[in-house]
Amino acid sequence: MNFTRWSARLPGTQRRAAARTDLGISPPQRAESAVPAARAEGSQDGSTALTPAAGVDELPTREVLDRIPALVALVHGPEHRLAYVNDAYATAFGERPVGEPAGEALPELDELGLLPLLDQVLRSSKPRTVKSRKAASGRSYTFTCTPVTLPVSGSAGHKEEGVLVFAADVTDHAEAAERLRASERTQRETAVTLQRSLLPQELEQPDDLRIAATYQPGGTEAAVGGDWYDVITLGGGRTALVIGDVMGRGVRAAAVMGQLRTAVRAYARLDLPPHEVLQLLDGLAAEIDATQIATMVYAVHDPNEGSLLYASAGHLPILVRDESGTIHRAEEPTGPPLGTGGWLHTSGSVPLGPGSTAVLYTDGLVERRSEDIDEGVASLERALAGATGTPQVVCDRLIRALGVTADHDDDVAVLVLQHPARTGLDAELFRNAALELLGGVEAAPRARAFATGVLASWRFAPELHDLGVLAASELVANSLQHGTPPMRLRLRRTDRRLIIEVTDGDDHLPRRRRAEPADEAGRGIAIVATIASNWGSRRTPGGGKAVWCEFALPRA
């Protein structure tokens, strides 16, 4: 047999040259820079020595193709009529009729969507490859289609364009990749489940605020982070609001987040100023995991003050839309993230009057790779200016306006709170009354008379009225005995509770203790703790303390 030289690029192999005439494949034009094929060189005695390259030239191409384990098929013409399949192809898909169009002779290629690829190769005269296509047999193949030129049978000098189809079995690689993807999906689902289980299953709803929150994990290509939020009722009508982000990924970040959230709730019970809470968390974060730091905002809402008192550890600013629609951005003070150490955090405040809406969020909502984060915050401000409705509606609108989708590249946490402006009958359920106490022997009778009149005007039941007067009297007596001026008695009612609070200038916090029968004092706080639903005390920002108690109101 005489063979002509032809070549084709095959996956995972070097460029091979072999001669064949039975298939009649013409060699492509060799570039000038290509390395020439080895030639027979004459020996010293004039004879021709057979070099290894010459031996390759003598290889029967069809026999080579029949023996290789990869699948090979050859088609020609615009209808891709089948000219040849090797033994491996026939073993994989069965015998195929030569001369029939590929759509009929090679139905497996049609099922795999490769017939359009043959057209592309024929038109462009460039090889094309598709990776890891799964056949009906369950095996996976990578197909490479290479253009070739074939002589027309019975027509000397005439040639026809064809396509050489080469398929490498990559089932093992595909199965290994699928196992890896399944393992990654399992790990991600575990992290998402852990993350969601550590978040509040149901948000606390304070009397004076309406709150909603949402958490959305990143897409399948993004590892779960450590975003979290929380709402903590402090008592006395005050509420702590928390949002944070552990700068890590996966289960470890979620676990660190869970520990920090638990610590925040514990420190919140101490009713400390926001900056003191962050100061305690700073040291704890370094002990939990020195390699992972976290950003966080801790804010406290006091309905009597009409503002949010907050401290930030490297977190993004709180945004507030007031009743007129103006957007306020909480700027300073902002300290470094938790876990860095060596920083004294400070507290700031931002107004939150009736009719206002505030948004706390993590960086996944506003951070984009293509733009500066300040541009993202500005986009959020514009979205908040036009987002109205309930807190949950505002959450959903902000998520949509900022382009957060299921395949987002980072997880997102958003906390929205509203201080509703109440009018009409609703306003009658939220009332305040305060009395300045100058001290002296007349302070206690004035306080009792004031509490009696206010509680009577609020039309409480006689039993609750008497308990409220008794609690106010005991708290005022405790302040007169152990505190210093200025003193104030404040009564507040909401739709769910009656709150009585006394402030003075001394920062020594009272504690409940057991009074002996012979003791003349020490029973006031014990009495308050017995008759009230809840009680507590805290230091006030300007110095001094506040002691409060509250009574649950019967539901209408």
Coordinates of N, CA and C in Angstrom, one line a residue, residues 74 126 197 246 256 259 301 304 315 339 347 400 467 548:
L74 N -15.2 9.3 10.7 CA -14.9 10.2 9.6 C -16.1 10.4 8.8
K126 N -11.9 25.1 11.0 CA -11.2 25.1 12.3 C -11.7 24.1 13.2
S197 N -29.7 28.5 61.3 CA -30.1 28.1 62.6 C -29.6 29.0 63.7
V246 N -18.9 38.4 59.9 CA -17.6 37.8 60.1 C -16.8 37.7 58.8
V256 N -18.2 31.0 64.2 CA -17.7 32.2 64.9 C -18.8 33.2 65.0
Q259 N -21.0 32.3 67.9 CA -20.5 32.6 69.2 C -20.5 34.1 69.5
H301 N -32.2 51.8 70.8 CA -33.3 52.8 70.6 C -34.0 53.0 71.9
N304 N -37.9 57.4 74.5 CA -38.0 58.7 75.2 C -37.0 59.7 74.6
H315 N -18.0 48.8 60.6 CA -19.1 48.5 59.8 C -19.6 49.6 59.0
G339 N -11.7 42.2 67.1 CA -10.6 41.3 67.1 C -9.3 41.9 66.8
S347 N -19.4 56.1 71.3 CA -20.8 56.0 70.8 C -21.2 57.3 70.1
R400 N -34.2 44.1 45.8 CA -34.3 44.1 44.3 C -33.6 45.3 43.7
L467 N -51.0 48.9 92.0 CA -49.6 48.4 91.8 C -48.7 49.4 91.2
W548 N -35.9 51.0 86.6 CA -37.2 50.9 86.0 C -37.9 49.6 86.3

